CSV table of N, CA and C in Angstrom, one decimal:
chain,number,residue,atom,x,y,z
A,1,UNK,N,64.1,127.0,51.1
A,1,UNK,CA,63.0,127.4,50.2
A,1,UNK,C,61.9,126.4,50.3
A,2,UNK,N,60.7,126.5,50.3
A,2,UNK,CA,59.4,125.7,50.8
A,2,UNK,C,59.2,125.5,48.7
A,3,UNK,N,57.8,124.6,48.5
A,3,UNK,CA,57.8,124.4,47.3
A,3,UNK,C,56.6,125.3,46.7
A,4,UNK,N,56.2,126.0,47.6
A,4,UNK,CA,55.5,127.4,47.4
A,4,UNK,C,56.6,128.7,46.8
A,5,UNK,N,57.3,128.6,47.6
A,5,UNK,CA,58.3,129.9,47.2
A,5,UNK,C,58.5,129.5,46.0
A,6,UNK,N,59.6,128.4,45.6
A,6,UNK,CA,59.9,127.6,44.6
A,6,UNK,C,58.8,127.8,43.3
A,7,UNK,N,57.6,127.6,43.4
A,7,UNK,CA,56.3,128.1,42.5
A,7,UNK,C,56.6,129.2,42.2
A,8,UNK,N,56.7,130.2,43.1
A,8,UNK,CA,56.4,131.7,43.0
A,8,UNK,C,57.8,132.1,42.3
A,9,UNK,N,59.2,131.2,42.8
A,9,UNK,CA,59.8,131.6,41.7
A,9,UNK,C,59.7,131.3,40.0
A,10,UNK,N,59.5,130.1,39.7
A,10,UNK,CA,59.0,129.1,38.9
A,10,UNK,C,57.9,130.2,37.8
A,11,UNK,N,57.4,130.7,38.5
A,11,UNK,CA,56.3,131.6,37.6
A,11,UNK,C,56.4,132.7,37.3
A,12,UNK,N,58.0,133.3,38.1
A,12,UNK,CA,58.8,134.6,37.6
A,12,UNK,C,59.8,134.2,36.0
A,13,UNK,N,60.1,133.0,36.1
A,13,UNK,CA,60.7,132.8,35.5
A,13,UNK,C,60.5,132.3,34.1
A,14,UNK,N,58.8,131.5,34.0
A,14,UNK,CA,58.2,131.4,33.4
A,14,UNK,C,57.9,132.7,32.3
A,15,UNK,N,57.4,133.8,33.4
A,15,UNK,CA,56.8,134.9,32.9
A,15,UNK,C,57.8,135.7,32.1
A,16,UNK,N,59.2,135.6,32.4
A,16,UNK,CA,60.5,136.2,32.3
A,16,UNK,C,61.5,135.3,30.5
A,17,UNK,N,60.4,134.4,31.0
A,17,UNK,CA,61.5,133.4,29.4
A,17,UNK,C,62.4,132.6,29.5
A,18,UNK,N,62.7,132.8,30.9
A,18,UNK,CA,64.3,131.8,31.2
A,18,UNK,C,63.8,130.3,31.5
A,19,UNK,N,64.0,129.6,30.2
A,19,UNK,CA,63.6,128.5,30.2
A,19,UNK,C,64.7,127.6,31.0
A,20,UNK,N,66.1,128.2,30.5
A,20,UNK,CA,67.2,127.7,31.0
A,20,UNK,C,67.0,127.3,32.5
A,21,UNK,N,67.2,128.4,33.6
A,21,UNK,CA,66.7,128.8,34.9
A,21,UNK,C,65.3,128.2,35.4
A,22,UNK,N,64.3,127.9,34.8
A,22,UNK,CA,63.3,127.2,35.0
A,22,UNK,C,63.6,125.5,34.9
A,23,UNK,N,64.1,125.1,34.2
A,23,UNK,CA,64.1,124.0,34.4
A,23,UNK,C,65.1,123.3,34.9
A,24,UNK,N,66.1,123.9,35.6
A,24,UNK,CA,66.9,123.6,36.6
A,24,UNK,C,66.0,123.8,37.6
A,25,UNK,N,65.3,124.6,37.9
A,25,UNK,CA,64.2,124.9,39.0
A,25,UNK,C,63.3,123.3,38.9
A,26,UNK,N,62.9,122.9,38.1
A,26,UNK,CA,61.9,122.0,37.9
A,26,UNK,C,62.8,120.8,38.5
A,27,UNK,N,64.4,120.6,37.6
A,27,UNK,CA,65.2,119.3,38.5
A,27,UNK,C,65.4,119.4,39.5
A,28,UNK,N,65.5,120.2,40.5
A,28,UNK,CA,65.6,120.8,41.9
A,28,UNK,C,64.4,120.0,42.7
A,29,UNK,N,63.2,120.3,42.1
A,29,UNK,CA,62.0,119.7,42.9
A,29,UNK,C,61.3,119.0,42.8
A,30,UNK,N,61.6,118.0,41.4
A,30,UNK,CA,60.9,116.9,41.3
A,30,UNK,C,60.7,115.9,42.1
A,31,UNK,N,61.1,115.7,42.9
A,31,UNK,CA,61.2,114.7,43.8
A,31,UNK,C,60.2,115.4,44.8
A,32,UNK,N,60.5,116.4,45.2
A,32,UNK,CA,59.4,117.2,46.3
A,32,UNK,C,58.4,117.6,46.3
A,33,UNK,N,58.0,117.6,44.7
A,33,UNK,CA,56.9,117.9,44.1
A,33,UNK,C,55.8,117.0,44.0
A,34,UNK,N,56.8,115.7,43.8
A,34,UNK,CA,56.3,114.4,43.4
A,34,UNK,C,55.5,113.5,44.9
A,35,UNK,N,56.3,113.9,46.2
A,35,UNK,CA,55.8,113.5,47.1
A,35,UNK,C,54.6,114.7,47.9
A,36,UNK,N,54.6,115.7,47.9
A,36,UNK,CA,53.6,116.6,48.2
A,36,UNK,C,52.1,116.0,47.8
A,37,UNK,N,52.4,115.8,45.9
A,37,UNK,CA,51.2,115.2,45.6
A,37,UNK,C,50.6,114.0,45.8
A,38,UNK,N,51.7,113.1,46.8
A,38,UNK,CA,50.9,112.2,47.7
A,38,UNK,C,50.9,112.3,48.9
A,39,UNK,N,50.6,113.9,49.7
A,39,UNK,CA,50.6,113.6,50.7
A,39,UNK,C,49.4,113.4,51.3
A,40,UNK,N,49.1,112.6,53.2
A,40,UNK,CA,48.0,112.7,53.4
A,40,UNK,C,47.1,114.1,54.1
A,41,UNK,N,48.2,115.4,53.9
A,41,UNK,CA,47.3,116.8,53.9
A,41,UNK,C,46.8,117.3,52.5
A,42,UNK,N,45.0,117.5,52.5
A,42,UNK,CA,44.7,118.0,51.4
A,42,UNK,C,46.0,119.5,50.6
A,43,UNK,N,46.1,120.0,51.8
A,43,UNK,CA,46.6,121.1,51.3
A,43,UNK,C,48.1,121.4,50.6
A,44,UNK,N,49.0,120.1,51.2
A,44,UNK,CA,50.1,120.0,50.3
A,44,UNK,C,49.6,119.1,49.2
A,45,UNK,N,48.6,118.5,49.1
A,45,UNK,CA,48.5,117.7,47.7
A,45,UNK,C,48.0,118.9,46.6
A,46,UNK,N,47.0,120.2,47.2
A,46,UNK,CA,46.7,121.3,46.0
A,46,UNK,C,47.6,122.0,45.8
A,47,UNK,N,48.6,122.6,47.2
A,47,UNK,CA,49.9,123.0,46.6
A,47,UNK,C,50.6,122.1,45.4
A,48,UNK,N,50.5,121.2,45.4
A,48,UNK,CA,51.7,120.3,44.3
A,48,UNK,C,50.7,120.7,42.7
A,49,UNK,N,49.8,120.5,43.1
A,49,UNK,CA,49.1,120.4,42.0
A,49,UNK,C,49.4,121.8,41.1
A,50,UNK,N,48.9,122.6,41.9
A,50,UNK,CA,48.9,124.2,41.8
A,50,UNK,C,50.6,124.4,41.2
A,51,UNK,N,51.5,124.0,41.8
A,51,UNK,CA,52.9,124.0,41.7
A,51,UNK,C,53.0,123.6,40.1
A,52,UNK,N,52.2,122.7,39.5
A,52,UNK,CA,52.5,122.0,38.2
A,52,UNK,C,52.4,123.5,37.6
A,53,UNK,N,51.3,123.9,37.4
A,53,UNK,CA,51.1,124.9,36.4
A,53,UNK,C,52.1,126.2,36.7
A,54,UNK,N,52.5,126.3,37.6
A,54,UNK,CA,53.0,127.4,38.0
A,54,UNK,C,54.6,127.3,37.5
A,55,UNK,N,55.1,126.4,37.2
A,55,UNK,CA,56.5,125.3,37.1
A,55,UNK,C,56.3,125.2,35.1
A,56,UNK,N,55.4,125.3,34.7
A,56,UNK,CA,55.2,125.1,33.4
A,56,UNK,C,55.3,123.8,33.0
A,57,UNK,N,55.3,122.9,33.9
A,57,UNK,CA,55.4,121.4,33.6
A,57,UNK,C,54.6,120.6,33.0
A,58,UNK,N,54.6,120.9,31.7
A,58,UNK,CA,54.1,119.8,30.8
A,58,UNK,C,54.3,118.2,31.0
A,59,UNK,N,55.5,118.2,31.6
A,59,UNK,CA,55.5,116.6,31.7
A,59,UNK,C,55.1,116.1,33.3
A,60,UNK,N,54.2,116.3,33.5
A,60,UNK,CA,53.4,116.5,34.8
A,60,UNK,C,51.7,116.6,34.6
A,61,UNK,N,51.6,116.7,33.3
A,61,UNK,CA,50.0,116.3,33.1
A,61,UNK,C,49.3,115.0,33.6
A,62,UNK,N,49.9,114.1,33.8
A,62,UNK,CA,49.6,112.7,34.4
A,62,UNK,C,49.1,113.0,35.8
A,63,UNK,N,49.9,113.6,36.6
A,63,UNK,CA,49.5,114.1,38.2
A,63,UNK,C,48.6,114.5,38.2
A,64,UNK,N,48.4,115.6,37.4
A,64,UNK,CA,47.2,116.7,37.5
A,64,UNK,C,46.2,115.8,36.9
A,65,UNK,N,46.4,114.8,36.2
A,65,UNK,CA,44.9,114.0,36.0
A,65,UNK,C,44.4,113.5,37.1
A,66,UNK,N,45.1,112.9,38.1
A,66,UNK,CA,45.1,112.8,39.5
A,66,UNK,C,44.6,113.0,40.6
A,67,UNK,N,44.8,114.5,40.0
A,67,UNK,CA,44.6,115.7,40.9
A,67,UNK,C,43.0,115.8,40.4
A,68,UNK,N,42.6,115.5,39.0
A,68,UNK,CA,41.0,116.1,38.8
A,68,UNK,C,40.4,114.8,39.8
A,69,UNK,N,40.4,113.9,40.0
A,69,UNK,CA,40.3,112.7,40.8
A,69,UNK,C,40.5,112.4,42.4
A,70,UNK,N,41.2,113.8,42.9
A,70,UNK,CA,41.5,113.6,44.3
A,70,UNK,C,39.7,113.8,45.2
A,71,UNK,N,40.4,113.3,46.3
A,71,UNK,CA,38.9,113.6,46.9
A,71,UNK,C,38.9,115.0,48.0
A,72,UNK,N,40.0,116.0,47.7
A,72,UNK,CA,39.6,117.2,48.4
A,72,UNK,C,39.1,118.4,47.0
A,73,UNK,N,38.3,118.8,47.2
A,73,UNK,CA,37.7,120.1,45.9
A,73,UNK,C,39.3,120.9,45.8
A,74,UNK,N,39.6,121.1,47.2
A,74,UNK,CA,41.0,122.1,47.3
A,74,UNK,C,41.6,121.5,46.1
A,75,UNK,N,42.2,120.5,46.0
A,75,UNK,CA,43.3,119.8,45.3
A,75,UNK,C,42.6,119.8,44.0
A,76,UNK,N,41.6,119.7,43.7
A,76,UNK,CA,40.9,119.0,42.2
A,76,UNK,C,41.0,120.9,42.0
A,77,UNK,N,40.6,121.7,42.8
A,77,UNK,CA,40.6,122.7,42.1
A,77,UNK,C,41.8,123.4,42.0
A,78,UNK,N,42.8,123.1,42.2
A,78,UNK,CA,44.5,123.6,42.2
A,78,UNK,C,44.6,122.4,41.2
A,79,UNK,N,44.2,121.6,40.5
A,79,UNK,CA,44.6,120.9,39.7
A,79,UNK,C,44.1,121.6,37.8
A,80,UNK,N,42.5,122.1,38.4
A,80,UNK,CA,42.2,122.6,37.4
A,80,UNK,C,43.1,123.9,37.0
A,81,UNK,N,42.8,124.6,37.9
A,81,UNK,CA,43.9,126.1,38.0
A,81,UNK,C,45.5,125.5,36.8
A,82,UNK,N,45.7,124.6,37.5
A,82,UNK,CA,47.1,124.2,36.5
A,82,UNK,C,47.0,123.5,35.2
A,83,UNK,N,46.1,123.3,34.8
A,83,UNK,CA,45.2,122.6,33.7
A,83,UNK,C,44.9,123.9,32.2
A,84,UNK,N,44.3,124.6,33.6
A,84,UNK,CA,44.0,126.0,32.6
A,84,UNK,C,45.2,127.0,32.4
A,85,UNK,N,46.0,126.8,32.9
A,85,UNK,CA,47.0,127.8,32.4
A,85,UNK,C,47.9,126.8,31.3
A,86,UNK,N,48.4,125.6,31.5
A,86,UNK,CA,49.1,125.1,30.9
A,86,UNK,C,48.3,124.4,29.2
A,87,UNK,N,46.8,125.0,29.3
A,87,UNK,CA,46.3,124.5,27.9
A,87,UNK,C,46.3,126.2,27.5
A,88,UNK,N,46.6,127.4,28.2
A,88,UNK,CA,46.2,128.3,27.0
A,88,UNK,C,46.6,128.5,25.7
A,89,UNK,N,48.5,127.6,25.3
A,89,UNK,CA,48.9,127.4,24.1
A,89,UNK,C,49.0,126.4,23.6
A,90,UNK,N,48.1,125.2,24.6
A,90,UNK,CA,48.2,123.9,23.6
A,90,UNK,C,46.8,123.2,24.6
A,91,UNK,N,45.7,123.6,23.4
A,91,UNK,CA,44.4,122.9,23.3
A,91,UNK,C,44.2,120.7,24.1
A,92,UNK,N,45.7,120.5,23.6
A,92,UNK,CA,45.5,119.2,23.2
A,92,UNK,C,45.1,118.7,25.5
A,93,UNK,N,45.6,119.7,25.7
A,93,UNK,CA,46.1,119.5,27.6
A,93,UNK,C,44.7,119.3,27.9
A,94,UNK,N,43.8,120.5,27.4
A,94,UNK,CA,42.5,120.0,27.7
A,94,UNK,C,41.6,119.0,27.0
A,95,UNK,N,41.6,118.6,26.0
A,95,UNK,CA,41.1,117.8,25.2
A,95,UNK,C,41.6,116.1,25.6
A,96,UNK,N,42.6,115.7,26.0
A,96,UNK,CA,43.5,114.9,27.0
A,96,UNK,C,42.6,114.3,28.0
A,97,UNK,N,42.1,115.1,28.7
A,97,UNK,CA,41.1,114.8,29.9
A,97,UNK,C,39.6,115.2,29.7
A,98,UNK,N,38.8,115.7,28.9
A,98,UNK,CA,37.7,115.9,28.5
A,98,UNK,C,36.5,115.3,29.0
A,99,UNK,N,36.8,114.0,29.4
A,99,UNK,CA,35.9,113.2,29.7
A,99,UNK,C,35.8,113.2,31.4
A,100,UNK,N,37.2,113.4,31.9
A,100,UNK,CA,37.2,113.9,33.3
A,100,UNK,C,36.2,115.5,33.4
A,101,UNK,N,36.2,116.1,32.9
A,101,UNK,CA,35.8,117.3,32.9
A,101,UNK,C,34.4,117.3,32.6
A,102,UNK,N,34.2,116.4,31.7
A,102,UNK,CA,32.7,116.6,31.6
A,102,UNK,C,32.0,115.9,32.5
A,103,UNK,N,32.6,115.0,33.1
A,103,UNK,CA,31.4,114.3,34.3
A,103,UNK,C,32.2,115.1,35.7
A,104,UNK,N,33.2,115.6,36.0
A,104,UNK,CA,32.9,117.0,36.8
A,104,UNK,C,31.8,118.0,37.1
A,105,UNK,N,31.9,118.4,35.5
A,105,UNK,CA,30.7,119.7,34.9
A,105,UNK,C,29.4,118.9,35.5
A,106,UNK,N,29.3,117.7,34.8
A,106,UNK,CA,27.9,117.3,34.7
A,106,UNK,C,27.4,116.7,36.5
A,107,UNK,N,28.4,116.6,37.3
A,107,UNK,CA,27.7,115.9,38.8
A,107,UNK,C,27.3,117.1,39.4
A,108,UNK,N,26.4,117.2,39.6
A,108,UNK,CA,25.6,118.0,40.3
A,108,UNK,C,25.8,118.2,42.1
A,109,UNK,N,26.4,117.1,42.4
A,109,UNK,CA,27.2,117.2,43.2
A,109,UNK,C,28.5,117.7,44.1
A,110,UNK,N,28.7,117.9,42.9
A,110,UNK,CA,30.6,118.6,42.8
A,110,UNK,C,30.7,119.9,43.6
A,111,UNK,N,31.8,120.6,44.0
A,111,UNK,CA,31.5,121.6,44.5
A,111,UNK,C,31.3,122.3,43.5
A,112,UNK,N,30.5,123.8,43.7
A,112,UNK,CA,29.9,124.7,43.2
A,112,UNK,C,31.7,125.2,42.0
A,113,UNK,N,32.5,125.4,43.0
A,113,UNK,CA,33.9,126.2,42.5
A,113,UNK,C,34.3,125.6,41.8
A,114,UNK,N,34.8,123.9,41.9
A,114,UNK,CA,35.2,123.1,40.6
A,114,UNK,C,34.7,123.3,40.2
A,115,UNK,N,33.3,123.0,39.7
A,115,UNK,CA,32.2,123.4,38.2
A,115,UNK,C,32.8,124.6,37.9
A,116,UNK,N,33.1,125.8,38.3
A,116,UNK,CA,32.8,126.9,37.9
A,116,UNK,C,34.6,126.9,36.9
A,117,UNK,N,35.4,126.5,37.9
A,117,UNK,CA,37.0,126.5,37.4
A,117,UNK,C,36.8,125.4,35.8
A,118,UNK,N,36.3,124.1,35.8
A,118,UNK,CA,36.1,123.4,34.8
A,118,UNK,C,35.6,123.8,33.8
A,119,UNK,N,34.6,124.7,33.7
A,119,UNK,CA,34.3,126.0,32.8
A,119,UNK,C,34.9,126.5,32.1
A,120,UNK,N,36.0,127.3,32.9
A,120,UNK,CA,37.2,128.1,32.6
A,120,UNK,C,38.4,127.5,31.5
A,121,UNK,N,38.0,126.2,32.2
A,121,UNK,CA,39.4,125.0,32.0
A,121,UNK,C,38.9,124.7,30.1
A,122,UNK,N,37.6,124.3,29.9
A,122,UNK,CA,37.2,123.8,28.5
A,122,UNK,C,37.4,125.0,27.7
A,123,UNK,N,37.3,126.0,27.9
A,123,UNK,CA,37.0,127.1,27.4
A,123,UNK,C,38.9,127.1,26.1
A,124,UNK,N,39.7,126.7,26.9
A,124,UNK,CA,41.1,126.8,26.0
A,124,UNK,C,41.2,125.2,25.4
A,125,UNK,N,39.7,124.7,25.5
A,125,UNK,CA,39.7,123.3,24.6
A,125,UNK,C,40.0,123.9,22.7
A,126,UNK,N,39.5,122.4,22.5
A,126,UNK,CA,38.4,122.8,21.1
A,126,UNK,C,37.2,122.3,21.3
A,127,UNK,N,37.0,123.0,20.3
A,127,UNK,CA,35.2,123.3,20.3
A,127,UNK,C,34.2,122.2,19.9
A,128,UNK,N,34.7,121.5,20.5
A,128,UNK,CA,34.0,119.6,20.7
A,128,UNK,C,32.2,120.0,20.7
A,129,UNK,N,31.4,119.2,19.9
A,129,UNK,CA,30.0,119.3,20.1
A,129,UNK,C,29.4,119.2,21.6
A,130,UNK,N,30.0,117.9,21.9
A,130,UNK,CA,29.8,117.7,23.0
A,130,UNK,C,29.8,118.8,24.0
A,131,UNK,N,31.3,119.0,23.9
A,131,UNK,CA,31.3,120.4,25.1
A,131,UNK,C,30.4,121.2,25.1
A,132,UNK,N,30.0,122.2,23.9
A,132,UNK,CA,28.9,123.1,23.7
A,132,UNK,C,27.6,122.7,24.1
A,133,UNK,N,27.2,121.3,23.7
A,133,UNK,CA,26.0,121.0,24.2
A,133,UNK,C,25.8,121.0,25.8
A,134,UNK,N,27.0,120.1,26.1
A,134,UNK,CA,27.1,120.0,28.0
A,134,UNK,C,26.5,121.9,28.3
A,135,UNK,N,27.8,122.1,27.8
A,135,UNK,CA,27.9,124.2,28.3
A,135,UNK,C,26.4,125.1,28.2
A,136,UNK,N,26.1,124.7,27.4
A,136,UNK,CA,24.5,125.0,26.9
A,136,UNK,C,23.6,124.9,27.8
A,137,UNK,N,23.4,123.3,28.2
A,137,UNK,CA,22.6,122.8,28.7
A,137,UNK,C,22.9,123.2,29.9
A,138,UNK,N,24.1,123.4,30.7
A,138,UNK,CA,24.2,124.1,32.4
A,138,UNK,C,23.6,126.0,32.0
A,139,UNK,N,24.2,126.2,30.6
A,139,UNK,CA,23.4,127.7,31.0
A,139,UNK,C,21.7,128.2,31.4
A,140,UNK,N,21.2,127.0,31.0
A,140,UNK,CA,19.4,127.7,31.0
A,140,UNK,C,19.5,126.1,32.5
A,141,UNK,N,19.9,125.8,33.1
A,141,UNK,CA,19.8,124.9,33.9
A,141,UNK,C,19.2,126.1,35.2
A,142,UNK,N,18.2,125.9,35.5
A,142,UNK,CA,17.7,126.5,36.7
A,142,UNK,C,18.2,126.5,38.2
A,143,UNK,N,18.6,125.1,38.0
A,143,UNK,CA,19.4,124.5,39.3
A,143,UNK,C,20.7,124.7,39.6
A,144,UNK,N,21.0,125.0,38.7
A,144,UNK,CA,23.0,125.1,38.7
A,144,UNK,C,23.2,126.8,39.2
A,145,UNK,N,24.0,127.3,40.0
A,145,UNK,CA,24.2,128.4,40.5
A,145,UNK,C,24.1,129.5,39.5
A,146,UNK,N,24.1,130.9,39.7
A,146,UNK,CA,23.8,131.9,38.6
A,146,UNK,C,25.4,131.9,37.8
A,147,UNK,N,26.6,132.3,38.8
A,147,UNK,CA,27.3,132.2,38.4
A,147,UNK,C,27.6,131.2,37.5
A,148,UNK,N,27.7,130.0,37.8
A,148,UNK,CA,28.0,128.4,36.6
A,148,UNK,C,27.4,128.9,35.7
A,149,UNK,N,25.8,128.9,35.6
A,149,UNK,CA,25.2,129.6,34.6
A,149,UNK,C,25.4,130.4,33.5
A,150,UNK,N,26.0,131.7,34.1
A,150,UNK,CA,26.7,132.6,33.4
A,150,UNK,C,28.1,132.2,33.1
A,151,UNK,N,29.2,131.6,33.5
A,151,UNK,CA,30.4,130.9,32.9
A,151,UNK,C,30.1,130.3,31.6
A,152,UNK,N,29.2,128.3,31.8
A,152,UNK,CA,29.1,128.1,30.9
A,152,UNK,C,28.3,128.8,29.7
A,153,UNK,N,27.7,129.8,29.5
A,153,UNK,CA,26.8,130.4,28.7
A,153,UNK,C,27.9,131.0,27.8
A,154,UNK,N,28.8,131.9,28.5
A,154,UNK,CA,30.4,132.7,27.7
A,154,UNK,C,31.2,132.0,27.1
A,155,UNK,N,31.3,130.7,28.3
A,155,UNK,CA,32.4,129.5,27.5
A,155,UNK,C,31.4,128.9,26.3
A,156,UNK,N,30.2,128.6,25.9
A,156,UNK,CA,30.0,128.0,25.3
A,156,UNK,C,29.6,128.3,23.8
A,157,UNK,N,29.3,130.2,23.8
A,157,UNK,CA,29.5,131.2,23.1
A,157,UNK,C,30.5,131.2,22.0
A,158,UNK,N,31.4,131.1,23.3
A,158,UNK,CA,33.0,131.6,22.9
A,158,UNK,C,33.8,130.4,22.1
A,159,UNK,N,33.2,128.7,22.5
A,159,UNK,CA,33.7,127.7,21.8
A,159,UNK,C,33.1,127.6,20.2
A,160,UNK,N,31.5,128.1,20.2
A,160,UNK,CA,30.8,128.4,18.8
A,160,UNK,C,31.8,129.2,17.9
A,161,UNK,N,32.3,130.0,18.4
A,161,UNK,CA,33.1,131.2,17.4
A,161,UNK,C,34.1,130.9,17.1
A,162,UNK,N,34.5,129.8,17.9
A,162,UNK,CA,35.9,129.5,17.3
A,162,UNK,C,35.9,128.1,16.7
A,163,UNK,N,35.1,127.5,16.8
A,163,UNK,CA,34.6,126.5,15.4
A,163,UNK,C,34.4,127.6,14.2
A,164,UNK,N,33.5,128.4,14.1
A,164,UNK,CA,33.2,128.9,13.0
A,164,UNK,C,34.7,129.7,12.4
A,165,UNK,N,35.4,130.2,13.4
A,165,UNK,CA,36.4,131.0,12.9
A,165,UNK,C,37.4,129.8,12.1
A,166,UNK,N,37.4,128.7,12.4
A,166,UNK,CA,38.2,127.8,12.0
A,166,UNK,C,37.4,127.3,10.1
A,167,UNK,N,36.2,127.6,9.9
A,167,UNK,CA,35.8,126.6,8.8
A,167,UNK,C,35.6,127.9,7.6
């Protein structure tokens, strides 16, 4: 079994409850998991990354910080992908790296798709001033793609309401 299949089980199992079954899945490949994410092909380093989220690996948020830092977009963006699934029930995953994310959002450089995935990724934050102002300011940004545009404009909407739903 490759550590792709292994994922694809991993995220049956996830989706299924068997925490039991999953984390004997996770002892099974830590080690293989562990070296993918240093390998020197971009593409087994996004698989690894991609694998975190898919594995439910909370204790693997350190890699995927890593992973926002690698120098393939592939990898930074299989890291965000695993970033965003593993903060939809705990805020704290994205707030953790915040600062990574916002000078992502903010390089104008970056590829177009990480901006747009980083977006996605703040959105299961909390609703930090900062963030909203960043999100704001890429929506009326003329220069930044339509799409980004339209991301952060929803995510930044969507972080206002849930400050307010909170007070």
């Amino acid at each position: 079994m490759s550590l792709q299949e292994a994922a694809a089980e991993a995220e049956a199992l996830a989706q299924a409850g068997s925490e039991r079954e999953l984390s004997q899945l996770r002892a099974q490949w830590d080690d293989e998991l562990e070296a993918s994410a240093r390998s020197a092909d971009f593409r087994e380093r996004a698989l690894a990354f991609r694998a975190v989220g898919m594995f439910r690996w909370r204790a693997k948020e350190e890699l995927l910080r890593r992973g926002l830092d690698d120098g393939s977009p592939a990898a930074r963006g299989s890291a965000l992908l695993s970033l965003e699934l593993l903060s939809r029930d705990h805020p704290s995953t994205v707030n953790s790296v915040r600062p990574f994310l916002h000078k992502m959002l903010a390089d104008e450089d970056e590829n177009p798709a990480v901006r747009r995935l980083t977006v996605l990724v703040l959105k299961n934050g909390s609703a930090q001033r900062d963030t909203v102002v960043l999100l704001e300011g890429l929506a009326v940004d003329d220069r930044a793609d339509a799409e980004l545009r339209k991301a952060a404009g929803t995510v930044a909407q969507g972080l206002k309401r849930k400050a307010q739903d909170k007070r």
